[in-house]
Every structure is written in structure tokens, then in C-alpha cells.
Short mmCIF file of C-alpha atoms in Angstrom, two decimals:
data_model
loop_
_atom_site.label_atom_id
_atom_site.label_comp_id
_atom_site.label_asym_id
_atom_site.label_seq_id
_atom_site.Cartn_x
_atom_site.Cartn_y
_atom_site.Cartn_z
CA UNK A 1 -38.16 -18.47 9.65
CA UNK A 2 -40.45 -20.09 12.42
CA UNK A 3 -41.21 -16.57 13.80
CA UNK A 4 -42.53 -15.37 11.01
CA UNK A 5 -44.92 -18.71 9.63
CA UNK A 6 -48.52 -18.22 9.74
CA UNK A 7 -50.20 -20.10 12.46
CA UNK A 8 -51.82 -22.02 10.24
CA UNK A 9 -48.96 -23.89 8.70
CA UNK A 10 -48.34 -27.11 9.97
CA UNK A 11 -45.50 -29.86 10.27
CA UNK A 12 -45.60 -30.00 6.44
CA UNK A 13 -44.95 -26.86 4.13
CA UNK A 14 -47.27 -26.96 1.27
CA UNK A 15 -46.94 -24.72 -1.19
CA UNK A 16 -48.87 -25.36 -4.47
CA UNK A 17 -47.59 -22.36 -6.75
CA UNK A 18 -45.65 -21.35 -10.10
CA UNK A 19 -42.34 -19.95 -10.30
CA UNK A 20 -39.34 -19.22 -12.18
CA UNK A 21 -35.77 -19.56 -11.69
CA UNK A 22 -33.42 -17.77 -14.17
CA UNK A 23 -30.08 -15.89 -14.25
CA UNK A 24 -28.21 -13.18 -17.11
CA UNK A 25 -24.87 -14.11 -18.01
CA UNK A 26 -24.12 -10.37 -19.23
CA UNK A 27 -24.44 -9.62 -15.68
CA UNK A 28 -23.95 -12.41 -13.21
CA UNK A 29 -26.83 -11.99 -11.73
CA UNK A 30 -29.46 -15.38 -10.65
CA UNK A 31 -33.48 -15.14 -9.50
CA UNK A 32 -36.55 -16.81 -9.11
CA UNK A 33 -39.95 -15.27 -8.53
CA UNK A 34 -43.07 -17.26 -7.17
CA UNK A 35 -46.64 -16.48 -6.71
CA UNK A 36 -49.50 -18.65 -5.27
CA UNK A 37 -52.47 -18.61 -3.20
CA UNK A 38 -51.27 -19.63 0.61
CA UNK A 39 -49.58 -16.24 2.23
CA UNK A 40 -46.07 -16.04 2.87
CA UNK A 41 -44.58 -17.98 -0.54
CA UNK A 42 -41.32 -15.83 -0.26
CA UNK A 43 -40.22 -17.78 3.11
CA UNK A 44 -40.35 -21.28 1.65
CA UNK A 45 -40.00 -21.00 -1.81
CA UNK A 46 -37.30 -19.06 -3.67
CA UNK A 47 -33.53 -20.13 -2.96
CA UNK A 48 -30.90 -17.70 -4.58
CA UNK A 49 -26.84 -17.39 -3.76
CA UNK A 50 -24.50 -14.89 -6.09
CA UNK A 51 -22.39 -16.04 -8.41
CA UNK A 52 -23.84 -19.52 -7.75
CA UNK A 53 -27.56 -19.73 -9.09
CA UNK A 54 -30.91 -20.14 -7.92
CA UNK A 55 -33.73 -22.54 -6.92
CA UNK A 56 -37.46 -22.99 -6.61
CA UNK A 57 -38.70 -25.63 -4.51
CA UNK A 58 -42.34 -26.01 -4.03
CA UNK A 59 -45.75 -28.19 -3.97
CA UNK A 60 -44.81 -30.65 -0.35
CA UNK A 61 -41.95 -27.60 0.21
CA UNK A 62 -38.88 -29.45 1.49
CA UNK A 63 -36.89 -25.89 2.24
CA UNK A 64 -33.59 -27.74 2.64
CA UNK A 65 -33.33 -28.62 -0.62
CA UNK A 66 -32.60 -24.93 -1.04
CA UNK A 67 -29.27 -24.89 0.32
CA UNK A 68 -28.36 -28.12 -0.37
CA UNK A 69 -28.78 -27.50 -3.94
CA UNK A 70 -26.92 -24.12 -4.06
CA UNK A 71 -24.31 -25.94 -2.18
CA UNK A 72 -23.82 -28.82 -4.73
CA UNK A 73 -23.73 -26.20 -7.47
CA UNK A 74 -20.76 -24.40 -6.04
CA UNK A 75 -18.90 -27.42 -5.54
CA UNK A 76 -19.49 -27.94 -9.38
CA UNK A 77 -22.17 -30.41 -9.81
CA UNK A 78 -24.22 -29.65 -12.33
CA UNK A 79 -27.64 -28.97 -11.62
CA UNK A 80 -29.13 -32.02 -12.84
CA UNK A 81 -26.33 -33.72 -10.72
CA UNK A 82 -27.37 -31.82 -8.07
CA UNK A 83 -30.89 -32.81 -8.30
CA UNK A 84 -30.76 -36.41 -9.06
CA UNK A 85 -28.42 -36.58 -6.03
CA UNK A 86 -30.79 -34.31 -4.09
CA UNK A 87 -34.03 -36.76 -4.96
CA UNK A 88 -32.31 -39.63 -4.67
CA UNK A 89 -32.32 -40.13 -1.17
CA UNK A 90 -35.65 -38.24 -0.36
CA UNK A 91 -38.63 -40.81 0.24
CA UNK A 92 -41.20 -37.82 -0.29
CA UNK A 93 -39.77 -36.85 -3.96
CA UNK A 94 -42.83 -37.67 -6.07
CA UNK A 95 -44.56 -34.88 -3.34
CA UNK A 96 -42.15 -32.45 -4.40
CA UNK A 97 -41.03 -30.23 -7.36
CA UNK A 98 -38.10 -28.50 -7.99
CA UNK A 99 -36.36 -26.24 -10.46
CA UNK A 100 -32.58 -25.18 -10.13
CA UNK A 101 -30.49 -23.36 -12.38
CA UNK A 102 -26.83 -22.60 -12.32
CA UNK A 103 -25.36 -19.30 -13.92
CA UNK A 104 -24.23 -20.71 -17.16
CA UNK A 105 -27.89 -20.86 -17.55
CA UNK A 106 -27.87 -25.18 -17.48
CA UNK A 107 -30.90 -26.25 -15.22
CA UNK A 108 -32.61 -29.18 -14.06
CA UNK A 109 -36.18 -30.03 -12.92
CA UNK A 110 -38.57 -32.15 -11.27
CA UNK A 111 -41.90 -32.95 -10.92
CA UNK A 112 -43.48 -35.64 -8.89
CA UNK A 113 -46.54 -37.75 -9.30
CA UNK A 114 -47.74 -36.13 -5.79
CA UNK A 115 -48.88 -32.02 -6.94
CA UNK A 116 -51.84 -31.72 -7.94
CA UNK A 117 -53.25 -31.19 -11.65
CA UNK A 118 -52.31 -29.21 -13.51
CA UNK A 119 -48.47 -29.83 -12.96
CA UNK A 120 -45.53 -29.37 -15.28
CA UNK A 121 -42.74 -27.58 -15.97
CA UNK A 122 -40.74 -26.33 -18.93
CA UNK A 123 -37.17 -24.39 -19.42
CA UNK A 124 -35.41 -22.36 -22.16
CA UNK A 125 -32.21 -20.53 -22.21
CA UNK A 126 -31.22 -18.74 -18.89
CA UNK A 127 -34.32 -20.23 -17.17
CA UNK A 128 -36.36 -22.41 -15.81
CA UNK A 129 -40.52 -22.30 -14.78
CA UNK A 130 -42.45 -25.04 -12.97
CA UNK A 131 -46.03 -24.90 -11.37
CA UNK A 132 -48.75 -27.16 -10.03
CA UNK A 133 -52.41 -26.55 -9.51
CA UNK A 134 -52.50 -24.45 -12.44
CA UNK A 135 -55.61 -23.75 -14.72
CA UNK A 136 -53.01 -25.31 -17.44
CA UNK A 137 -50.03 -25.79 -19.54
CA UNK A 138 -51.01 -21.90 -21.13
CA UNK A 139 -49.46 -20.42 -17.50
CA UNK A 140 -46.26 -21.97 -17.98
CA UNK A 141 -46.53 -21.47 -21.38
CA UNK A 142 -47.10 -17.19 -21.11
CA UNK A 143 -44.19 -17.22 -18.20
CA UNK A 144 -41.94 -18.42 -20.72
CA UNK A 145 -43.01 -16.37 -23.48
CA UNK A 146 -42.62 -13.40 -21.48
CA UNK A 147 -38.83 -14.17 -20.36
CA UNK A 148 -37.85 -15.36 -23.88
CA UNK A 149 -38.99 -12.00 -25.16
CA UNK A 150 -37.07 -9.72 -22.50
CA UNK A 151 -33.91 -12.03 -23.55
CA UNK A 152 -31.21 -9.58 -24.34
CA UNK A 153 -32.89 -6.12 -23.70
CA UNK A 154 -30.87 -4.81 -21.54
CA UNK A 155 -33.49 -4.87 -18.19
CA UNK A 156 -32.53 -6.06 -14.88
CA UNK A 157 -33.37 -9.42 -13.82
CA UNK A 158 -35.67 -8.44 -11.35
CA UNK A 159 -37.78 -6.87 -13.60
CA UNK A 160 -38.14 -9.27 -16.23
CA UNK A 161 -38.95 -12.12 -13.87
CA UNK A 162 -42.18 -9.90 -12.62
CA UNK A 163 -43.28 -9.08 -15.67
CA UNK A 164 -42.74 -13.08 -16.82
CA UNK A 165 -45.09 -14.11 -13.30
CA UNK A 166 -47.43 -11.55 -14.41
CA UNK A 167 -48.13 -12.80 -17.60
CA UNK A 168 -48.56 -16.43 -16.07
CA UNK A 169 -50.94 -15.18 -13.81
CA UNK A 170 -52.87 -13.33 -16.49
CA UNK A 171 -53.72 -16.04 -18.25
CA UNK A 172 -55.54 -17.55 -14.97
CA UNK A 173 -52.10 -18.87 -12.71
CA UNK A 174 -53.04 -21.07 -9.31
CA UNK A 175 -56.25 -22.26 -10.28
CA UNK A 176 -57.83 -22.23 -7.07
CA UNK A 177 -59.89 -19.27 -5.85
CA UNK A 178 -61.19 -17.50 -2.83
CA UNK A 179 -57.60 -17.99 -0.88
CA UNK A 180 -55.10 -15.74 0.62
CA UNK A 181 -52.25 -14.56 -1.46
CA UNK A 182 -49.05 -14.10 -1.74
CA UNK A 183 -45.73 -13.68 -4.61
CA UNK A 184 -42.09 -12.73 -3.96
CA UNK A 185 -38.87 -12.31 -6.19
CA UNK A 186 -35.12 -12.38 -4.65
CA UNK A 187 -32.50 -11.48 -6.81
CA UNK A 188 -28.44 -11.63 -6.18
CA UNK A 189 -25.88 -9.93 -7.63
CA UNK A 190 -22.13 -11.17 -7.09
CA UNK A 191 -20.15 -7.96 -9.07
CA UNK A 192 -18.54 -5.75 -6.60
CA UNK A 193 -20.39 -2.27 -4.96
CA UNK A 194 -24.04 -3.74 -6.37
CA UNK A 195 -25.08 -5.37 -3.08
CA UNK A 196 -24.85 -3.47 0.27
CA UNK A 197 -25.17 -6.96 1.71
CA UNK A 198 -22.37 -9.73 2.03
CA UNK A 199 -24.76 -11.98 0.63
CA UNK A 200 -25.30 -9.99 -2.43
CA UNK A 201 -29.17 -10.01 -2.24
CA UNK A 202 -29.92 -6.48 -4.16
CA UNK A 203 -33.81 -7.39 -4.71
CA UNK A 204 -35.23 -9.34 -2.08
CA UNK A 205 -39.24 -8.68 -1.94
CA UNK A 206 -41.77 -11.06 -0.42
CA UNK A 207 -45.37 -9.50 -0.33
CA UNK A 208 -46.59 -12.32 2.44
CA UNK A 209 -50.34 -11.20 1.44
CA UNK A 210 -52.08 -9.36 -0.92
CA UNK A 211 -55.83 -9.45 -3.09
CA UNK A 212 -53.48 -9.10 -6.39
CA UNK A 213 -49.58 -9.69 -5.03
CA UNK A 214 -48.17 -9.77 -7.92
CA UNK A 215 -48.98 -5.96 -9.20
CA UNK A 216 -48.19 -5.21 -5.57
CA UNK A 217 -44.40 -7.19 -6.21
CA UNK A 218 -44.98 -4.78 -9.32
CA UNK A 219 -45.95 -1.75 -8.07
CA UNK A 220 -43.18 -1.97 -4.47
CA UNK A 221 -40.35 -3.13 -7.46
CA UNK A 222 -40.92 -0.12 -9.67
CA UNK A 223 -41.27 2.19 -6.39
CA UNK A 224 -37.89 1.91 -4.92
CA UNK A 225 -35.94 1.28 -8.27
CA UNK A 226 -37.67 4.88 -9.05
CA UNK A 227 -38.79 3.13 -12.47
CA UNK A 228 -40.57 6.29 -15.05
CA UNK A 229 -44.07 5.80 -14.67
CA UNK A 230 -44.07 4.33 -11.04
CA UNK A 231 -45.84 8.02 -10.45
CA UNK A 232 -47.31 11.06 -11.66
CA UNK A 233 -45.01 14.06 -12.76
CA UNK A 234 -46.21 17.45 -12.56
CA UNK A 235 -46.05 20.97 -11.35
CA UNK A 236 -48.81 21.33 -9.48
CA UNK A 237 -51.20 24.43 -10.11
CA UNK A 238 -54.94 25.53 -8.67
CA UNK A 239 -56.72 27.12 -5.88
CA UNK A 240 -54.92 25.36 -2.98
CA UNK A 241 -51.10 26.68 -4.73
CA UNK A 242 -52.75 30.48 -4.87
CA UNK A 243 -54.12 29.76 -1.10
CA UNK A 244 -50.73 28.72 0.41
CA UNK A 245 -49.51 31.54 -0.94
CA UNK A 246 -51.85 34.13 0.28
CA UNK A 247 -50.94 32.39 3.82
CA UNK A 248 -47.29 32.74 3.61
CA UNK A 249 -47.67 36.05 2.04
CA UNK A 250 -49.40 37.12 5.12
CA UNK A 251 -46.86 35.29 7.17
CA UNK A 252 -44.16 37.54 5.82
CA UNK A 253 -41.95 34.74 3.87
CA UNK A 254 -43.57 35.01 0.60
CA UNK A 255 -42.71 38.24 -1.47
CA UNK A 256 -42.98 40.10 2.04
CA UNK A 257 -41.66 43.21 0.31
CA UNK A 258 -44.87 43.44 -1.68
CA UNK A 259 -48.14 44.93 0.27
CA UNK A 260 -51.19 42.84 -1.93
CA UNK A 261 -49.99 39.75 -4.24
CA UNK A 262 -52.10 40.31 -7.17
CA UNK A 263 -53.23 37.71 -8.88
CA UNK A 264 -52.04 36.84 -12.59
CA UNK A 265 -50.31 34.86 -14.96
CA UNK A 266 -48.36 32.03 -13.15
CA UNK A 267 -50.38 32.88 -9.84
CA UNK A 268 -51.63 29.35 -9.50
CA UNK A 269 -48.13 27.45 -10.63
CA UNK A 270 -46.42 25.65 -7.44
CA UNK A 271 -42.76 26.84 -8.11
CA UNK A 272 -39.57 27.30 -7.12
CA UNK A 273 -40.27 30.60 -5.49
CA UNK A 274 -43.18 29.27 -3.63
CA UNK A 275 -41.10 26.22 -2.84
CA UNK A 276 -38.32 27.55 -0.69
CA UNK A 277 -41.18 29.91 1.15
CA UNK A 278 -42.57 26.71 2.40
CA UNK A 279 -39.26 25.46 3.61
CA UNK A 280 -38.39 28.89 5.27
CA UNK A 281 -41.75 28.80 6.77
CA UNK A 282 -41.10 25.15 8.41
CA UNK A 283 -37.78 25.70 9.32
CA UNK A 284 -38.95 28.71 11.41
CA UNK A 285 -41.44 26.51 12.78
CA UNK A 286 -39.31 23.74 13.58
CA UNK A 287 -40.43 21.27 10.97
CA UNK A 288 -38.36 19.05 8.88
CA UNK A 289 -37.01 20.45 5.88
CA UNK A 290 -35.23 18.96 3.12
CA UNK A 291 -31.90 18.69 5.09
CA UNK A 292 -33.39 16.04 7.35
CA UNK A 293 -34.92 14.41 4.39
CA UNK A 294 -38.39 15.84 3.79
CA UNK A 295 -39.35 16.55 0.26
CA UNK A 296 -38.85 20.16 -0.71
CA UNK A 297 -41.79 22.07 -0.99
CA UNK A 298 -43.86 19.60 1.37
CA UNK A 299 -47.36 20.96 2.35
CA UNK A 300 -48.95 18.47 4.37
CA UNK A 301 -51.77 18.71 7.01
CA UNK A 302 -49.42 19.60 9.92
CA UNK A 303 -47.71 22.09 7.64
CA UNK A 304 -51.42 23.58 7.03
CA UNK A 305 -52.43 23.29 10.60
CA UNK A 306 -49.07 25.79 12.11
CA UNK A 307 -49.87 27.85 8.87
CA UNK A 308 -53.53 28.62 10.86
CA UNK A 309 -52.08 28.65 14.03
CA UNK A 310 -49.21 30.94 13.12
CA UNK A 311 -52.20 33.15 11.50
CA UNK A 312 -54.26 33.11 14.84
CA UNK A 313 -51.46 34.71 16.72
CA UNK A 314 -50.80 37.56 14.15
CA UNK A 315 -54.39 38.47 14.27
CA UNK A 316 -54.66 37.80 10.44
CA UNK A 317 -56.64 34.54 10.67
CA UNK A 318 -60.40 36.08 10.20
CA UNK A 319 -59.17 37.83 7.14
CA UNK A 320 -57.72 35.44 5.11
CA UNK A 321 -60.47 33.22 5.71
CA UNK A 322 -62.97 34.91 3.95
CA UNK A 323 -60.64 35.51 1.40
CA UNK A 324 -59.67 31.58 1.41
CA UNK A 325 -63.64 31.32 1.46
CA UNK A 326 -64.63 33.18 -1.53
CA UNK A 327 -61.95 31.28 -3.57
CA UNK A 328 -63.20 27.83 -2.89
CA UNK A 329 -66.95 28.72 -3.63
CA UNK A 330 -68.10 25.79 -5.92
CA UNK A 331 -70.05 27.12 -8.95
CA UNK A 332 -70.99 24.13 -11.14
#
């Protein structure tokens, strides 16, 4: 991890910060998420193993107790056990605080004298949510709320621990202000074929800095799960659809047996038809297509700039652009 620590950590890892550990028994699967205002939370912070549980150790960050925690849990101490055992023989515990959980959902926490006000912590059934320097009891409170009401609905873990840190941190989170920020959430998943890791990490996202990281952990989660909503649907239609294909028309791979495209009904709608004229149109040119990968359909600037050049060297360039030109006269 040294590598990748900001310069301006020292000998001691401090990370004042809320989190949440938690695991669903109807899948086997154990989290935590964290958020706080020092960049890089997801290196220090969040401890997770499959099939074992998970752990959040913050405030004077002792990392070890990450592993060693996990460890004791799969040997079948239970996690207060664990931590009592854990604490015991650390002289720094009332610096620390730490929340475990193992996947029958029994968890154990601990808060020392040492982090600073507000400090606390709280757990319910499958979880467990601890913070320091808060603006009050009400974040703990709201992370809680928000897990308790996912309880059962069928959602992957993942994406009801982001949705519990975001309501934490609506209701005003790390109290302090003006800092860099960061939030992560690691997720494991012991069943067979769900990981492509031996590990069995399946969500492991640590936004090191961001103005607002936890819509970013949002916005990056619901991107590569492909979540509804993460973007906007639709068939494109307008000027630009008609231009491209006047181009390709030109060009001779868009309805090359007809001499003038005349424009109508459906003229302006980016389809299928129009879709596999671009692609014929890079392929010729040696762009990627959709069998290396590319998007189907893709018109993007260097697709726009061979389109011209390709027009140049037929001789056909001057005419479509005053036909291109009279289309995109602005009359408002």
C-alpha cells in the first residue's frame, strides 16, 4: 500500500470517517463502505474476506487489525471475541475504533475515548455503522435507517451499502469542511463463478479523491453494473443524423442505389439502416468497428474528420458543404 499513500500521511494513519460493515445471509456475501474527508479512505479502512465477514477500522487507523480480525473470525471466534482479544493487547485502543461483523450477521464494536466528537456507533441486524467527527448521532442514525429499509429487497450488497453512506452523508456526515475527499466500498462474494478473483472481491471501488465521492462511488457503481438509469436511452434524431447521412450518401454506402435522398418522414431518425452505413464506412477506412469492440453506429470526431477527408478526394466536399451549411442556419 506504501506506493500508493499520499505524501502527506505520516507514521500514523488517521482516518476520522463513518462507515459500515454488513453482510446478506441469502447470499453470502460481506461489505463495508467508508467515506471521509482525508483522500485515499479505501487503502486503510475497509477489511473484507468471503465467506468470512468484514471490518472497518478507523479514527488512529491501526490497518492490521484488518486481517487479524478476519483471521480470528475464521478460526471461529466470535467477533466480539475477536475484538476484545484484538484490543486487549493494543496500548493505543482508546485512539482507535472498530466495527467487525461475521456472516451470521453477529458483530462487535469499539469506540475509544481518543476520536474526536462526535463519536459513536450503533448496529442492527446484518450490520454494523461507526463514525467519529460527525456533525452527530443523526449520521449514524440515517446510515442505519437506510440499510434497515433495503433489508430483504432483493438488491445487492453493494448497492445498499452506497445508498446507506449516502444518506449519512446527507444529513451533514464528517463534520469538518474545506478538506480533500474520499469514500470506497469492497464487497466479496464466496459462491462459485461470482468472483473472477481467488479472493472473491466482485466490488472493490475506492474513489481516493473527489468534491462529492460518494455520488462518484454512486455514479462508477451504477456504471459498470449497467444499473437502468445510470444513462440516457434514446434514438437519436436531428440535423447532425440527416447530415451524416447526406455524407455517406455521397460516399456511396448509404442507399447508393438512389441518385438524391429526399428528405421525409423518418429522415432525421438514427437507425438501423444508418447504423451499419457507418460501420461499412469505418471498416473501409480502417477504423474500429463493433468486432473490435467499438459501439455500433459510433460517429465520433475522427469518424467525422475521414468522412471530410474521404469527401475532399472525391471532389464532393464544396458541395455538400453548402448543403451542410444551409441546414445548420440558426433562425431563432
Amino acid at each position: 500500500m506504501e506506493a500508493q499513500e499520499p505524501a502527506a500521511w505520516g507514521d500514523e494513519l488517521v482516518f476520522h470517517t463513518f462507515s459500515m460493515v454488513a453482510v446478506d445471509p441469502a447470499t453470502g456475501e460481506s461489505g463495508a463502505t467508508v467515506t471521509t474527508r482525508v483522500p485515499c479512505v479505501g487503502n486503510g479502512v475497509p477489511w473484507v474476506r468471503a465467506g468470512v465477514g468484514a471490518v472497518a477500522t478507523q479514527a488512529s487507523t491501526r490497518t492490521a487489525y484488518g486481517d487479524e480480525l478476519l483471521d480470528m473470525l475464521e478460526r471461529g471466534m466470535s467477533p466480539q471475541q475477536a475484538l476484545e482479544q484484538a484490543t486487549a493487547s493494543d496500548e493505543q485502543a482508546e485512539r482507535r475504533q472498530v466495527g467487525v461483523i461475521a456472516l451470521d450477521g453477529s458483530s462487535a464494536q469499539h469506540t475509544g475515548t481518543g476520536p474526536g466528537a462526535w463519536a459513536g456507533h450503533r448496529a442492527g441486524t446484518n450490520y454494523a455503522t461507526q463514525g467519529n467527527v460527525l456533525v452527530g448521532p443523526e449520521v449514524l442514525a440515517a446510515v442505519a435507517a437506510s440499510f434497515e429499509a433495503s433489508e430483504g429487497s432483493g438488491r445487492h450488497l453493494a448497492d445498499r451499502l452506497i445508498d446507506a453512506l449516502a444518506a449519512g452523508q446527507a444529513v451533514g456526515g464528517d463534520r469538518r469542511v474545506g478538506r480533500l475527499q474520499s469514500a470506497a466500498v469492497v464487497v466479496a462474494d464466496p459462491r462459485e463463478g461470482r468472483s473472477r478473483r481467488a479472493d472473491g472481491l466482485t466490488v472493490n471501488i475506492n474513489v481516493c479523491e473527489h468534491t462529492t465521492p460518494v455520488a462518484e462511488l454512486r455514479r462508477i457503481y451504477a456504471t459498470i453494473s449497467g444499473t437502468l438509469g445510470f444513462r440516457t436511452l434514446e434514438q437519436y434524431s436531428g440535423n447532425d443524423v440527416w447530415q451524416v447521412k447526406l455524407i455517406l450518401h455521397a460516399l456511396g454506402f448509404y442507399r447508393s442505389d438512389t441518385e438524391t435522398l429526399e428528405r421525409g418522414r423518418g429522415s432525421q431518425f438514427y437507425d438501423d439502416e444508418i447504423v451499419s452505413a457507418v460501420d461499412a464506412f469505418r471498416a473501409e477506412l480502417g477504423l474500429s468497428t463493433s468486432s473490435s469492440g467499438t459501439p455500433r453506429g459510433l460517429v465520433d470526431t475522427a469518424t467525422i474528420e475521414a468522412m471530410w477527408t474521404a469527401l475532399e478526394a472525391a471532389g464532393k466536399a464544396v458541395e455538400l458543404r453548402e448543403t451542410i451549411r444551409a441546414l445548420t442556419a440558426v433562425r431563432r
